[in-house]
Amino acid sequence: LHSHVVLQMTKRNPSFSSDSEDEHFTDIDHFEVRDVTLEFFYKPHTISLLAVSLCLLCIFSLFRDDSNSTDNLPIATFSLFVFFILALSPLVFPNGPFTRPHPALWRIMFGVSVFYLCILVFILFLNDVQVHALFRYFDPSIDFESPFIEADYAVNCWNISWATVSHRLDVFVFAHFLGYMAKALMVRSHAICWTISLTWEVTELLFMHLLPNFEECLWDQLLLDVLLCNGLGIVVGMRLCRFLEMRSYRWESVKHYSTTSDKIKRALLQFTPARWSKSRWLDGAMGPGRVLLIFQLLMIWQLGELNTFFLKRIFRIVPTHYWNWVRLVVLGIIVCPAMRQYYIYTTDSRCKRLGTQAWVFIAITCVEAFVCLKFGWDEIFVHVKWLNVLLWILSQLIASIFCVYFCVWHTKFTINIQQGTPAPMDDVLNNNQAVDHIVNKTFRSAVGFDKSRLRPRHVNGITLS
């Protein structure tokens, strides 16, 4: 068995020298496409991009009628956004750990995140009058004088009927389901997803004195939110993760297909992941550092969710306003590479720097919180109960400790059960933990090298350790 595993590892990874930390950081911050199928779409068209950008900028700036001063600001803002996103982002920004459907898409989304961060910093240095004028300039329907009215979910709690239940079944139920399915696809951990779901209910209880919209019936909170919407989303997302983990990834060029239907299928498959690896947040070295990183993940996630509700109330943006949906969709796309980079930073000892996308996403979350504090202090945060805030932070810390050490106990318990019943040779070869143990033991005894220092390789879209 030792010789079989060592032979397979030698075939897949002939070089056993560890790469530098800079090269490893490049893989998570600017992952390159290693199996190019259509070379034209992956060649750098820098001169063409420069020529087209300058021509369009010249035409729209020099030959436009700028006599109407009221139209200049939105046109200039839109032109700046388009030039920054479509011209500069694909050229200078990293694509992060993702390459599908094309690295340029992830560079553009990173440019959107940087642009949004700059807007938040700009708003942070304005006063109330200027911010209200700026918001009304882009949407005159926003009314800052009228009280902000939201749906009340804490009425007729014990009058349980179909009318009462149907009142709760609005579009946000479907949004809860999709949100937690996306969380499961990004985090890929039952324990962390359920911890996020339960701690969010605690967050609602401790902040309902600031946001009355958080007041809900007990059965609504436990049955509809936790079990039905969140739970079903987590289960569906983790099932999809399991399906993607079991697939074999070997990509062929669209030129290798003969029929039109096969070419179309291959083109559509370009929008699926190039590879899929199982996340192991709670494997390897455990200790206070891992607990702190999980705690930081929970805090950033809860703070980002709170920002959504505080921004709506402070700036009088109704839930159905398109600004809310655009922000949620953009942040939902931005958080995908950010979460992957944070996962690698948490679990891989070779990664000494936080990825760029993760850094920007954490900055966006914190600056949004600063904006909420500045412009909502007199109306909302002057009434804050600091004991509730302290309990909120403490609950997140306790949940992080419980999540980490419960998963460690569960893993050890599962391994002990598996070791109690000898498995056939085929099952041993298919058991990742057994193979990892054998390879580590073989390498340490033979060449004094730890297998965990090996750099993961990607062959035909499959991540090999």
CSV table of C-alpha atoms in Angstrom, one decimal:
chain,number,residue,atom,x,y,z
A,1,LEU,CA,0.0,0.0,0.0
A,2,HIS,CA,2.9,2.4,0.8
A,3,SER,CA,4.5,1.8,-2.5
A,4,HIS,CA,1.3,2.2,-4.4
A,5,VAL,CA,0.5,5.6,-2.8
A,6,VAL,CA,4.0,6.9,-3.2
A,7,LEU,CA,4.1,5.8,-6.8
A,8,GLN,CA,0.8,7.6,-7.6
A,9,MET,CA,2.0,10.7,-5.8
A,10,THR,CA,5.3,10.6,-7.7
A,11,LYS,CA,3.4,10.3,-11.1
A,12,ARG,CA,1.1,13.2,-10.3
A,13,ASN,CA,3.7,15.5,-8.7
A,14,PRO,CA,7.2,14.8,-9.7
A,15,SER,CA,8.6,17.8,-7.9
A,16,PHE,CA,8.7,17.7,-4.1
A,17,SER,CA,10.3,21.1,-3.5
A,18,SER,CA,7.9,23.5,-1.8
A,19,ASP,CA,7.2,26.8,-3.6
A,20,SER,CA,7.8,30.2,-2.0
A,21,GLU,CA,5.1,32.0,-0.2
A,22,ASP,CA,4.9,34.6,-2.9
A,23,GLU,CA,4.1,32.0,-5.5
A,24,HIS,CA,1.5,30.4,-3.3
A,25,PHE,CA,-0.1,33.9,-2.7
A,26,THR,CA,-0.2,34.4,-6.5
A,27,ASP,CA,-2.3,31.2,-6.9
A,28,ILE,CA,-5.0,32.5,-4.6
A,29,ASP,CA,-4.8,36.2,-5.8
A,30,HIS,CA,-4.2,35.8,-9.5
A,31,PHE,CA,-4.9,32.2,-10.5
A,32,GLU,CA,-4.0,31.5,-14.1
A,33,VAL,CA,-5.9,29.4,-16.6
A,34,ARG,CA,-3.7,26.3,-17.1
A,35,ASP,CA,-5.9,24.5,-19.7
A,36,VAL,CA,-6.6,27.1,-22.3
A,37,THR,CA,-9.2,25.9,-24.9
A,38,LEU,CA,-9.6,29.0,-27.1
A,39,GLU,CA,-6.4,31.0,-27.2
A,40,PHE,CA,-8.0,34.1,-28.7
A,41,PHE,CA,-10.1,34.8,-25.6
A,42,TYR,CA,-7.1,34.5,-23.3
A,43,LYS,CA,-4.5,36.7,-25.1
A,44,PRO,CA,-3.8,40.1,-23.7
A,45,HIS,CA,-5.4,42.7,-26.0
A,46,THR,CA,-4.0,45.6,-24.1
A,47,ILE,CA,-3.3,47.9,-27.1
A,48,SER,CA,-6.7,47.3,-28.6
A,49,LEU,CA,-8.3,48.0,-25.2
A,50,LEU,CA,-6.3,51.2,-24.9
A,51,ALA,CA,-7.2,52.4,-28.4
A,52,VAL,CA,-10.9,51.7,-28.0
A,53,SER,CA,-11.1,53.3,-24.5
A,54,LEU,CA,-9.4,56.5,-25.6
A,55,CYS,CA,-11.5,56.8,-28.8
A,56,LEU,CA,-14.7,56.4,-26.9
A,57,LEU,CA,-13.6,58.8,-24.2
A,58,CYS,CA,-12.6,61.4,-26.7
A,59,ILE,CA,-15.9,61.1,-28.6
A,60,PHE,CA,-18.2,61.3,-25.6
A,61,SER,CA,-16.3,64.1,-23.9
A,62,LEU,CA,-15.4,66.5,-26.7
A,63,PHE,CA,-18.4,66.1,-29.0
A,64,ARG,CA,-21.1,66.2,-26.3
A,65,ASP,CA,-23.4,69.1,-25.6
A,66,ASP,CA,-22.6,70.0,-22.0
A,67,SER,CA,-24.7,73.2,-21.8
A,68,ASN,CA,-27.2,71.5,-19.5
A,69,SER,CA,-25.3,71.5,-16.2
A,70,THR,CA,-27.9,69.3,-14.5
A,71,ASP,CA,-27.0,66.4,-16.7
A,72,ASN,CA,-23.3,66.7,-16.4
A,73,LEU,CA,-22.9,65.1,-13.0
A,74,PRO,CA,-24.8,61.8,-13.7
A,75,ILE,CA,-23.1,61.5,-17.1
A,76,ALA,CA,-19.7,62.2,-15.7
A,77,THR,CA,-20.3,59.7,-12.9
A,78,PHE,CA,-21.5,57.0,-15.3
A,79,SER,CA,-18.6,57.7,-17.7
A,80,LEU,CA,-16.1,57.3,-14.8
A,81,PHE,CA,-17.8,54.1,-13.7
A,82,VAL,CA,-17.7,52.6,-17.2
A,83,PHE,CA,-14.1,53.6,-17.8
A,84,PHE,CA,-12.9,52.4,-14.4
A,85,ILE,CA,-14.8,49.1,-14.6
A,86,LEU,CA,-14.5,48.1,-18.3
A,87,ALA,CA,-11.1,49.6,-19.2
A,88,LEU,CA,-8.9,49.6,-16.1
A,89,SER,CA,-10.3,46.6,-14.1
A,90,PRO,CA,-9.6,43.9,-16.7
A,91,LEU,CA,-6.1,45.3,-17.3
A,92,VAL,CA,-4.7,46.0,-13.8
A,93,PHE,CA,-6.7,44.1,-11.2
A,94,PRO,CA,-6.3,40.4,-10.2
A,95,ASN,CA,-9.0,37.9,-10.9
A,96,GLY,CA,-8.5,36.0,-7.6
A,97,PRO,CA,-8.8,32.2,-7.2
A,98,PHE,CA,-11.6,31.9,-9.9
A,99,THR,CA,-11.2,31.7,-13.7
A,100,ARG,CA,-14.7,30.7,-14.9
A,101,PRO,CA,-16.3,31.8,-17.1
A,102,HIS,CA,-13.4,34.1,-17.8
A,103,PRO,CA,-10.8,35.8,-15.5
A,104,ALA,CA,-11.8,39.2,-16.9
A,105,LEU,CA,-15.2,38.9,-15.3
A,106,TRP,CA,-13.8,38.5,-11.9
A,107,ARG,CA,-11.4,41.4,-12.5
A,108,ILE,CA,-14.4,43.5,-13.4
A,109,MET,CA,-16.3,42.5,-10.3
A,110,PHE,CA,-13.2,43.3,-8.2
A,111,GLY,CA,-13.2,46.7,-9.9
A,112,VAL,CA,-16.9,47.1,-9.0
A,113,SER,CA,-16.0,46.3,-5.3
A,114,VAL,CA,-13.1,48.9,-5.3
A,115,PHE,CA,-15.4,51.5,-6.9
A,116,TYR,CA,-18.1,50.8,-4.3
A,117,LEU,CA,-15.6,51.1,-1.5
A,118,CYS,CA,-14.5,54.5,-2.9
A,119,ILE,CA,-18.1,55.7,-3.0
A,120,LEU,CA,-18.5,54.7,0.7
A,121,VAL,CA,-15.4,56.6,1.7
A,122,PHE,CA,-16.6,59.6,-0.2
A,123,ILE,CA,-20.0,59.5,1.5
A,124,LEU,CA,-18.4,59.1,4.9
A,125,PHE,CA,-16.9,62.6,4.7
A,126,LEU,CA,-20.2,64.3,3.8
A,127,ASN,CA,-22.8,65.7,6.2
A,128,ASP,CA,-26.5,64.9,6.4
A,129,VAL,CA,-27.7,67.7,4.1
A,130,GLN,CA,-25.2,66.7,1.4
A,131,VAL,CA,-26.0,63.0,1.5
A,132,HIS,CA,-29.7,63.7,1.3
A,133,ALA,CA,-29.2,66.0,-1.7
A,134,LEU,CA,-26.9,63.4,-3.3
A,135,PHE,CA,-29.5,60.6,-2.9
A,136,ARG,CA,-32.3,62.8,-4.1
A,137,TYR,CA,-30.3,63.8,-7.1
A,138,PHE,CA,-30.1,60.2,-8.3
A,139,ASP,CA,-33.6,59.3,-7.1
A,140,PRO,CA,-36.1,62.1,-6.3
A,141,SER,CA,-38.6,59.6,-4.8
A,142,ILE,CA,-36.6,59.1,-1.6
A,143,ASP,CA,-38.3,61.0,1.2
A,144,PHE,CA,-36.1,61.7,4.3
A,145,GLU,CA,-38.8,63.6,6.2
A,146,SER,CA,-41.5,60.9,6.4
A,147,PRO,CA,-41.1,58.1,9.0
A,148,PHE,CA,-39.8,54.8,7.6
A,149,ILE,CA,-42.5,52.1,7.7
A,150,GLU,CA,-41.6,48.4,7.4
A,151,ALA,CA,-43.6,45.2,7.7
A,152,ASP,CA,-44.5,44.1,11.2
A,153,TYR,CA,-44.0,40.4,11.7
A,154,ALA,CA,-44.8,40.4,15.5
A,155,VAL,CA,-48.6,40.7,15.2
A,156,ASN,CA,-51.2,37.9,15.9
A,157,CYS,CA,-48.5,35.6,17.1
A,158,TRP,CA,-50.9,33.1,18.8
A,159,ASN,CA,-53.6,33.4,16.2
A,160,ILE,CA,-52.1,30.7,14.1
A,161,SER,CA,-54.0,30.3,10.9
A,162,TRP,CA,-53.4,30.1,7.2
A,163,ALA,CA,-53.9,33.9,6.9
A,164,THR,CA,-51.3,34.5,9.6
A,165,VAL,CA,-48.8,32.1,8.1
A,166,SER,CA,-49.4,33.4,4.5
A,167,HIS,CA,-48.7,37.0,5.8
A,168,ARG,CA,-45.2,35.8,6.6
A,169,LEU,CA,-44.7,34.0,3.2
A,170,ASP,CA,-43.4,37.0,1.2
A,171,VAL,CA,-40.5,37.4,-1.2
A,172,PHE,CA,-38.1,37.5,1.7
A,173,VAL,CA,-38.8,33.8,2.5
A,174,PHE,CA,-37.4,32.9,-1.0
A,175,ALA,CA,-34.6,35.3,-0.4
A,176,HIS,CA,-33.7,33.6,2.8
A,177,PHE,CA,-33.6,30.2,1.1
A,178,LEU,CA,-31.4,31.4,-1.8
A,179,GLY,CA,-29.2,33.3,0.6
A,180,TYR,CA,-28.4,30.3,2.7
A,181,MET,CA,-28.0,28.0,-0.3
A,182,ALA,CA,-25.4,30.5,-1.6
A,183,LYS,CA,-23.8,30.5,1.9
A,184,ALA,CA,-23.5,26.7,1.8
A,185,LEU,CA,-22.0,26.8,-1.6
A,186,MET,CA,-19.4,29.3,-0.5
A,187,VAL,CA,-18.6,28.0,3.0
A,188,ARG,CA,-19.1,24.3,2.3
A,189,SER,CA,-19.5,23.4,6.0
A,190,HIS,CA,-22.6,22.2,7.7
A,191,ALA,CA,-21.3,23.4,11.1
A,192,ILE,CA,-20.4,26.9,10.1
A,193,CYS,CA,-23.6,27.4,8.1
A,194,TRP,CA,-25.8,26.3,11.0
A,195,THR,CA,-23.7,28.5,13.3
A,196,ILE,CA,-24.3,31.5,11.1
A,197,SER,CA,-28.0,30.7,11.0
A,198,LEU,CA,-28.5,30.4,14.7
A,199,THR,CA,-26.3,33.3,15.6
A,200,TRP,CA,-28.2,35.5,13.2
A,201,GLU,CA,-31.4,34.8,15.2
A,202,VAL,CA,-29.6,35.8,18.4
A,203,THR,CA,-28.5,39.0,16.5
A,204,GLU,CA,-32.1,39.8,15.7
A,205,LEU,CA,-33.1,39.3,19.4
A,206,LEU,CA,-30.4,41.6,20.7
A,207,PHE,CA,-30.9,44.4,18.1
A,208,MET,CA,-34.7,44.5,17.9
A,209,HIS,CA,-34.7,47.6,20.1
A,210,LEU,CA,-32.9,49.4,17.3
A,211,LEU,CA,-34.7,47.7,14.4
A,212,PRO,CA,-38.3,46.9,15.1
A,213,ASN,CA,-38.5,44.9,11.9
A,214,PHE,CA,-36.5,42.2,13.8
A,215,GLU,CA,-39.4,41.5,16.1
A,216,GLU,CA,-41.0,38.2,15.1
A,217,CYS,CA,-43.1,35.5,16.6
A,218,LEU,CA,-41.3,32.6,18.2
A,219,TRP,CA,-42.7,30.0,15.8
A,220,ASP,CA,-41.9,32.3,12.9
A,221,GLN,CA,-38.3,32.5,14.0
A,222,LEU,CA,-37.8,28.9,14.7
A,223,LEU,CA,-39.9,27.2,12.1
A,224,LEU,CA,-40.0,29.5,9.1
A,225,ASP,CA,-36.6,31.1,9.4
A,226,VAL,CA,-34.3,28.6,11.0
A,227,LEU,CA,-35.7,25.2,10.0
A,228,LEU,CA,-37.6,25.9,6.7
A,229,CYS,CA,-35.9,28.8,4.9
A,230,ASN,CA,-32.3,28.6,6.3
A,231,GLY,CA,-32.3,24.9,7.0
A,232,LEU,CA,-33.6,23.9,3.6
A,233,GLY,CA,-31.2,26.3,1.9
A,234,ILE,CA,-28.3,24.8,3.8
A,235,VAL,CA,-29.3,21.2,2.9
A,236,VAL,CA,-29.8,22.0,-0.8
A,237,GLY,CA,-26.6,23.9,-1.0
A,238,MET,CA,-24.6,21.1,0.7
A,239,ARG,CA,-26.2,18.5,-1.5
A,240,LEU,CA,-25.1,20.5,-4.5
A,241,CYS,CA,-21.6,20.7,-3.0
A,242,ARG,CA,-21.6,16.9,-2.6
A,243,PHE,CA,-22.6,16.5,-6.2
A,244,LEU,CA,-19.9,18.8,-7.5
A,245,GLU,CA,-17.3,17.1,-5.3
A,246,MET,CA,-18.1,13.7,-6.9
A,247,ARG,CA,-17.8,14.9,-10.4
A,248,SER,CA,-14.7,14.3,-12.5
A,249,TYR,CA,-13.4,17.4,-14.2
A,250,ARG,CA,-11.7,17.0,-17.5
A,251,TRP,CA,-12.3,19.9,-20.0
A,252,GLU,CA,-11.9,19.7,-23.7
A,253,SER,CA,-11.8,22.5,-26.2
A,254,VAL,CA,-15.0,23.4,-28.0
A,255,LYS,CA,-13.1,22.8,-31.2
A,256,HIS,CA,-12.9,19.1,-30.4
A,257,TYR,CA,-16.7,18.7,-30.6
A,258,SER,CA,-18.2,18.0,-34.0
A,259,THR,CA,-21.9,18.8,-33.7
A,260,THR,CA,-23.5,22.2,-33.0
A,261,SER,CA,-25.4,20.9,-30.0
A,262,ASP,CA,-22.2,19.6,-28.3
A,263,LYS,CA,-20.5,22.9,-28.9
A,264,ILE,CA,-23.4,24.8,-27.3
A,265,LYS,CA,-23.3,22.4,-24.3
A,266,ARG,CA,-19.6,23.0,-23.9
A,267,ALA,CA,-20.1,26.7,-24.1
A,268,LEU,CA,-22.7,26.6,-21.4
A,269,LEU,CA,-20.5,24.4,-19.2
A,270,GLN,CA,-18.0,27.3,-19.3
A,271,PHE,CA,-20.2,28.9,-16.7
A,272,THR,CA,-19.8,26.0,-14.3
A,273,PRO,CA,-16.8,25.5,-11.9
A,274,ALA,CA,-13.5,24.4,-13.5
A,275,ARG,CA,-12.8,22.3,-10.4
A,276,TRP,CA,-14.4,21.7,-7.0
A,277,SER,CA,-12.6,20.7,-3.8
A,278,LYS,CA,-14.0,19.9,-0.4
A,279,SER,CA,-13.6,22.6,2.3
A,280,ARG,CA,-12.0,21.5,5.5
A,281,TRP,CA,-12.3,24.5,7.8
A,282,LEU,CA,-11.8,22.4,11.0
A,283,ASP,CA,-9.1,20.0,9.9
A,284,GLY,CA,-5.5,20.2,10.8
A,285,ALA,CA,-4.0,22.3,13.6
A,286,MET,CA,-6.6,23.6,16.1
A,287,GLY,CA,-6.2,26.2,18.7
A,288,PRO,CA,-7.0,29.8,19.7
A,289,GLY,CA,-5.9,31.0,16.3
A,290,ARG,CA,-8.5,28.9,14.4
A,291,VAL,CA,-11.2,30.0,16.9
A,292,LEU,CA,-10.3,33.6,16.4
A,293,LEU,CA,-10.5,33.3,12.6
A,294,ILE,CA,-13.9,31.6,12.8
A,295,PHE,CA,-15.0,34.3,15.2
A,296,GLN,CA,-13.9,37.0,12.8
A,297,LEU,CA,-15.8,35.2,10.0
A,298,LEU,CA,-19.0,35.2,12.0
A,299,MET,CA,-18.6,38.8,13.0
A,300,ILE,CA,-18.0,40.1,9.5
A,301,TRP,CA,-20.9,38.0,8.2
A,302,GLN,CA,-23.3,39.3,10.9
A,303,LEU,CA,-22.1,42.9,10.5
A,304,GLY,CA,-22.7,42.7,6.7
A,305,GLU,CA,-26.3,41.5,7.3
A,306,LEU,CA,-26.9,44.2,9.9
A,307,ASN,CA,-25.6,46.8,7.4
A,308,THR,CA,-28.4,45.9,5.0
A,309,PHE,CA,-31.1,46.7,7.5
A,310,PHE,CA,-29.5,49.8,8.9
A,311,LEU,CA,-28.8,51.3,5.5
A,312,LYS,CA,-32.4,50.8,4.5
A,313,ARG,CA,-33.8,52.6,7.5
A,314,ILE,CA,-31.2,55.4,7.8
A,315,PHE,CA,-31.5,56.4,4.1
A,316,ARG,CA,-35.2,55.6,3.7
A,317,ILE,CA,-34.7,53.0,1.0
A,318,VAL,CA,-37.7,50.8,0.8
A,319,PRO,CA,-37.0,47.0,0.6
A,320,THR,CA,-38.3,46.8,-2.9
A,321,HIS,CA,-36.1,49.6,-4.2
A,322,TYR,CA,-33.7,48.4,-6.9
A,323,TRP,CA,-30.7,49.9,-5.0
A,324,ASN,CA,-31.2,47.2,-2.4
A,325,TRP,CA,-31.3,44.3,-4.9
A,326,VAL,CA,-28.3,45.7,-6.9
A,327,ARG,CA,-26.2,46.0,-3.7
A,328,LEU,CA,-27.2,42.4,-2.5
A,329,VAL,CA,-26.4,40.9,-5.9
A,330,VAL,CA,-23.1,42.7,-6.3
A,331,LEU,CA,-21.9,41.9,-2.7
A,332,GLY,CA,-23.1,38.3,-3.3
A,333,ILE,CA,-20.8,37.9,-6.3
A,334,ILE,CA,-17.9,39.8,-4.6
A,335,VAL,CA,-18.0,37.6,-1.5
A,336,CYS,CA,-17.4,34.4,-3.5
A,337,PRO,CA,-13.7,34.9,-4.2
A,338,ALA,CA,-13.3,36.7,-0.9
A,339,MET,CA,-14.6,33.7,1.0
A,340,ARG,CA,-12.3,31.3,-0.9
A,341,GLN,CA,-9.3,33.5,-0.1
A,342,TYR,CA,-10.3,33.7,3.6
A,343,TYR,CA,-10.7,30.0,3.7
A,344,ILE,CA,-7.2,29.4,2.3
A,345,TYR,CA,-5.8,32.0,4.7
A,346,THR,CA,-7.5,30.2,7.6
A,347,THR,CA,-6.6,26.6,6.8
A,348,ASP,CA,-3.3,26.8,4.8
A,349,SER,CA,-0.2,27.5,6.9
A,350,ARG,CA,1.8,28.5,3.8
A,351,CYS,CA,-0.5,31.5,3.1
A,352,LYS,CA,0.8,34.4,5.2
A,353,ARG,CA,-1.2,37.2,3.5
A,354,LEU,CA,-5.0,37.8,3.2
A,355,GLY,CA,-6.2,37.8,-0.4
A,356,THR,CA,-7.0,41.1,-2.1
A,357,GLN,CA,-10.7,40.4,-2.6
A,358,ALA,CA,-11.1,39.3,1.0
A,359,TRP,CA,-9.3,42.5,2.1
A,360,VAL,CA,-11.6,44.7,0.1
A,361,PHE,CA,-14.8,42.9,1.2
A,362,ILE,CA,-13.9,43.3,4.9
A,363,ALA,CA,-13.1,46.9,4.2
A,364,ILE,CA,-16.5,47.4,2.5
A,365,THR,CA,-18.3,45.8,5.4
A,366,CYS,CA,-16.5,48.0,8.0
A,367,VAL,CA,-16.9,51.2,6.1
A,368,GLU,CA,-20.6,50.5,5.6
A,369,ALA,CA,-20.9,50.2,9.4
A,370,PHE,CA,-19.1,53.5,9.8
A,371,VAL,CA,-21.6,55.2,7.4
A,372,CYS,CA,-24.4,53.7,9.4
A,373,LEU,CA,-23.0,55.0,12.7
A,374,LYS,CA,-22.3,58.5,11.4
A,375,PHE,CA,-25.7,59.1,9.7
A,376,GLY,CA,-27.8,57.0,12.0
A,377,TRP,CA,-26.5,58.1,15.4
A,378,ASP,CA,-29.1,60.7,16.3
A,379,GLU,CA,-32.0,58.6,15.1
A,380,ILE,CA,-31.0,55.0,16.0
A,381,PHE,CA,-27.7,54.5,17.8
A,382,VAL,CA,-28.2,57.0,20.5
A,383,HIS,CA,-30.8,54.5,21.9
A,384,VAL,CA,-28.4,51.6,21.8
A,385,LYS,CA,-28.2,49.2,24.8
A,386,TRP,CA,-24.5,48.6,25.2
A,387,LEU,CA,-25.2,45.5,27.3
A,388,ASN,CA,-26.9,43.9,24.3
A,389,VAL,CA,-23.9,44.8,22.1
A,390,LEU,CA,-21.6,43.1,24.6
A,391,LEU,CA,-23.8,40.1,24.8
A,392,TRP,CA,-23.9,40.0,21.0
A,393,ILE,CA,-20.1,39.9,20.7
A,394,LEU,CA,-19.9,37.3,23.5
A,395,SER,CA,-22.5,35.1,21.8
A,396,GLN,CA,-20.5,35.1,18.6
A,397,LEU,CA,-17.3,34.2,20.5
A,398,ILE,CA,-19.1,31.3,22.3
A,399,ALA,CA,-20.6,30.1,19.1
A,400,SER,CA,-17.2,30.1,17.4
A,401,ILE,CA,-15.6,28.1,20.3
A,402,PHE,CA,-18.5,25.6,20.3
A,403,CYS,CA,-18.5,25.2,16.5
A,404,VAL,CA,-14.7,24.5,16.4
A,405,TYR,CA,-14.4,22.1,19.3
A,406,PHE,CA,-17.7,20.3,18.6
A,407,CYS,CA,-16.5,19.6,15.0
A,408,VAL,CA,-13.1,18.4,16.4
A,409,TRP,CA,-14.9,16.1,18.8
A,410,HIS,CA,-17.2,14.8,16.0
A,411,THR,CA,-14.2,14.2,13.7
A,412,LYS,CA,-12.3,12.2,16.3
A,413,PHE,CA,-15.5,10.3,17.3
A,414,THR,CA,-16.0,9.3,13.6
A,415,ILE,CA,-12.4,8.3,13.1
A,416,ASN,CA,-12.5,6.1,16.2
A,417,ILE,CA,-15.7,4.3,15.0
A,418,GLN,CA,-14.0,3.8,11.6
A,419,GLN,CA,-10.9,2.4,13.1
A,420,GLY,CA,-12.9,0.0,15.3
A,421,THR,CA,-14.1,-1.9,12.2
A,422,PRO,CA,-11.3,-2.9,9.7
A,423,ALA,CA,-12.2,-1.8,6.2
A,424,PRO,CA,-11.4,-3.7,3.0
A,425,MET,CA,-8.4,-2.7,0.9
A,426,ASP,CA,-10.6,-0.8,-1.6
A,427,ASP,CA,-12.3,1.2,1.1
A,428,VAL,CA,-8.9,2.1,2.6
A,429,LEU,CA,-7.6,3.4,-0.8
A,430,ASN,CA,-10.8,5.5,-1.1
A,431,ASN,CA,-10.5,6.9,2.4
A,432,ASN,CA,-8.8,10.3,2.2
A,433,GLN,CA,-7.8,10.4,5.9
A,434,ALA,CA,-6.1,7.0,5.6
A,435,VAL,CA,-4.3,7.9,2.5
A,436,ASP,CA,-3.1,11.2,4.0
A,437,HIS,CA,-1.8,9.4,7.1
A,438,ILE,CA,0.0,6.8,5.0
A,439,VAL,CA,1.6,9.3,2.7
A,440,ASN,CA,2.7,11.5,5.5
A,441,LYS,CA,4.2,8.6,7.4
A,442,THR,CA,5.9,7.3,4.3
A,443,PHE,CA,7.5,10.7,3.4
A,444,ARG,CA,8.6,11.4,6.9
A,445,SER,CA,10.2,8.1,7.3
A,446,ALA,CA,11.8,7.9,3.8
A,447,VAL,CA,12.9,11.5,3.0
A,448,GLY,CA,12.1,13.4,6.2
A,449,PHE,CA,9.5,15.5,4.3
A,450,ASP,CA,6.0,16.5,5.4
A,451,LYS,CA,3.3,15.9,2.8
A,452,SER,CA,1.4,18.9,4.1
A,453,ARG,CA,4.1,21.2,2.6
A,454,LEU,CA,3.3,19.9,-0.9
A,455,ARG,CA,1.7,22.4,-3.2
A,456,PRO,CA,-1.7,21.4,-4.6
A,457,ARG,CA,-1.7,20.6,-8.3
A,458,HIS,CA,-4.5,20.9,-10.7
A,459,VAL,CA,-4.7,18.3,-13.4
A,460,ASN,CA,-7.7,18.3,-15.8
A,461,GLY,CA,-9.6,20.5,-13.4
A,462,ILE,CA,-9.1,18.2,-10.4
A,463,THR,CA,-7.3,19.5,-7.3
A,464,LEU,CA,-4.6,17.0,-6.3
A,465,SER,CA,-2.8,17.2,-3.0
